[in-house]
Amino acid sequence: MPIDTEIRLPDGTGIGAQWAGNLLAPVAFLLQLEIAYFIVPRACHAGVVLPIHLAHLGALLIALAGTLTAWRQWQRWGRDWPADGPGPETRSRFMAEVALLVSAGFTLVILALWLPTFWLHPCQ
């Protein structure tokens, strides 16, 4: 029996927005690590630190987009007291709360990784 992967939920939960809120900030964090470390030798060779700051800024903007998406989902589903029992509302509330915590946490981590670039020159 084939599995239908295009199931549409009639309650309007917005599964894509919930997953975007959960995944955008962690992916931005990983991209920040990879791109910033990749850029440092080239930026130091050229004597310009701006590309490193742009990598951090881009990651921060992606993480903030994920945090904003998570916030909107939490505003929609998570403001009420959690209901007991299974169902799409309970799942959506849980996904919104986790997305908000994950996105906010990774946004703070991205900021923390950017701060040493201001204080310590990456080329020394």
CSV table of C-alpha atoms in Angstrom, one decimal:
chain,number,residue,atom,x,y,z
A,1,MET,CA,0.0,0.0,0.0
A,2,PRO,CA,1.6,3.3,-1.0
A,3,ILE,CA,2.0,6.1,1.5
A,4,ASP,CA,0.5,9.5,0.6
A,5,THR,CA,3.3,12.1,1.4
A,6,GLU,CA,1.1,15.0,0.3
A,7,ILE,CA,-1.4,14.8,3.2
A,8,ARG,CA,-3.2,18.1,3.6
A,9,LEU,CA,-4.4,18.9,7.1
A,10,PRO,CA,-7.8,20.6,7.2
A,11,ASP,CA,-7.1,22.5,10.4
A,12,GLY,CA,-4.6,24.9,8.8
A,13,THR,CA,-1.7,24.1,11.0
A,14,GLY,CA,1.0,25.3,8.6
A,15,ILE,CA,3.5,22.4,8.9
A,16,GLY,CA,6.0,24.1,6.6
A,17,ALA,CA,6.1,27.2,8.8
A,18,GLN,CA,6.5,25.1,11.9
A,19,TRP,CA,9.4,23.2,10.5
A,20,ALA,CA,10.9,26.4,9.1
A,21,GLY,CA,10.8,27.9,12.6
A,22,ASN,CA,12.5,24.8,14.0
A,23,LEU,CA,15.2,24.4,11.4
A,24,LEU,CA,16.2,27.8,10.0
A,25,ALA,CA,18.2,29.0,13.0
A,26,PRO,CA,20.2,25.7,13.4
A,27,VAL,CA,21.0,25.6,9.7
A,28,ALA,CA,22.0,29.3,9.8
A,29,PHE,CA,24.4,28.4,12.7
A,30,LEU,CA,26.0,25.6,10.7
A,31,LEU,CA,26.3,27.8,7.7
A,32,GLN,CA,27.9,30.5,9.8
A,33,LEU,CA,30.5,28.1,11.1
A,34,GLU,CA,31.4,26.8,7.6
A,35,ILE,CA,31.4,30.0,5.7
A,36,ALA,CA,33.1,32.2,8.3
A,37,TYR,CA,36.0,29.6,8.7
A,38,PHE,CA,36.2,29.2,5.0
A,39,ILE,CA,36.5,33.0,4.4
A,40,VAL,CA,39.1,33.8,7.1
A,41,PRO,CA,42.3,32.8,5.1
A,42,ARG,CA,41.1,34.6,2.0
A,43,ALA,CA,40.0,37.7,3.9
A,44,CYS,CA,43.3,37.8,5.8
A,45,HIS,CA,45.2,37.4,2.6
A,46,ALA,CA,43.3,40.3,1.1
A,47,GLY,CA,43.5,42.3,4.3
A,48,VAL,CA,39.8,42.8,4.6
A,49,VAL,CA,37.6,41.6,7.4
A,50,LEU,CA,34.2,42.7,5.9
A,51,PRO,CA,33.4,39.4,4.3
A,52,ILE,CA,33.7,37.7,7.7
A,53,HIS,CA,31.2,40.2,9.1
A,54,LEU,CA,28.9,39.7,6.2
A,55,ALA,CA,28.9,35.9,6.8
A,56,HIS,CA,27.9,36.4,10.4
A,57,LEU,CA,25.3,39.0,9.4
A,58,GLY,CA,23.8,36.7,6.8
A,59,ALA,CA,23.5,33.9,9.3
A,60,LEU,CA,22.0,36.2,11.9
A,61,LEU,CA,19.4,37.4,9.4
A,62,ILE,CA,18.4,33.8,8.5
A,63,ALA,CA,18.2,32.9,12.2
A,64,LEU,CA,16.0,36.0,12.9
A,65,ALA,CA,13.7,34.9,10.0
A,66,GLY,CA,13.4,31.5,11.7
A,67,THR,CA,12.8,33.2,15.1
A,68,LEU,CA,10.1,35.5,13.6
A,69,THR,CA,8.4,32.5,11.9
A,70,ALA,CA,8.5,30.6,15.2
A,71,TRP,CA,7.1,33.6,17.1
A,72,ARG,CA,4.2,33.9,14.6
A,73,GLN,CA,3.4,30.2,15.0
A,74,TRP,CA,3.6,30.5,18.8
A,75,GLN,CA,1.3,33.5,18.6
A,76,ARG,CA,-1.2,31.4,16.6
A,77,TRP,CA,-1.0,28.2,18.6
A,78,GLY,CA,0.9,28.5,21.8
A,79,ARG,CA,-0.6,31.4,23.8
A,80,ASP,CA,-3.4,29.3,25.3
A,81,TRP,CA,-2.9,26.8,28.1
A,82,PRO,CA,-2.0,23.4,26.6
A,83,ALA,CA,-4.9,21.0,26.1
A,84,ASP,CA,-4.6,17.4,27.1
A,85,GLY,CA,-4.8,14.6,24.6
A,86,PRO,CA,-3.6,14.1,21.1
A,87,GLY,CA,-4.6,16.2,18.2
A,88,PRO,CA,-3.3,18.7,15.7
A,89,GLU,CA,-3.8,21.7,18.1
A,90,THR,CA,-1.6,20.0,20.8
A,91,ARG,CA,1.0,19.1,18.3
A,92,SER,CA,1.1,22.5,16.7
A,93,ARG,CA,1.4,24.1,20.2
A,94,PHE,CA,4.3,21.9,21.0
A,95,MET,CA,6.0,22.5,17.7
A,96,ALA,CA,5.6,26.3,18.1
A,97,GLU,CA,7.0,26.3,21.6
A,98,VAL,CA,10.0,24.2,20.7
A,99,ALA,CA,10.6,26.3,17.5
A,100,LEU,CA,10.6,29.5,19.6
A,101,LEU,CA,13.1,28.1,22.1
A,102,VAL,CA,15.4,26.6,19.5
A,103,SER,CA,15.4,29.6,17.2
A,104,ALA,CA,16.0,32.1,20.0
A,105,GLY,CA,18.8,29.9,21.5
A,106,PHE,CA,20.6,29.6,18.2
A,107,THR,CA,20.2,33.3,17.4
A,108,LEU,CA,22.0,34.0,20.7
A,109,VAL,CA,24.7,31.5,19.8
A,110,ILE,CA,25.2,33.2,16.4
A,111,LEU,CA,25.6,36.6,18.1
A,112,ALA,CA,28.0,35.1,20.6
A,113,LEU,CA,30.1,33.7,17.8
A,114,TRP,CA,30.1,37.0,16.0
A,115,LEU,CA,31.3,39.1,19.0
A,116,PRO,CA,35.0,37.9,19.0
A,117,THR,CA,35.3,39.1,15.4
A,118,PHE,CA,34.7,42.6,16.7
A,119,TRP,CA,37.2,42.4,19.6
A,120,LEU,CA,39.9,40.1,18.3
A,121,HIS,CA,41.2,40.5,14.8
A,122,PRO,CA,40.7,37.1,13.0
A,123,CYS,CA,44.0,37.4,11.1
A,124,GLN,CA,46.3,37.5,14.2
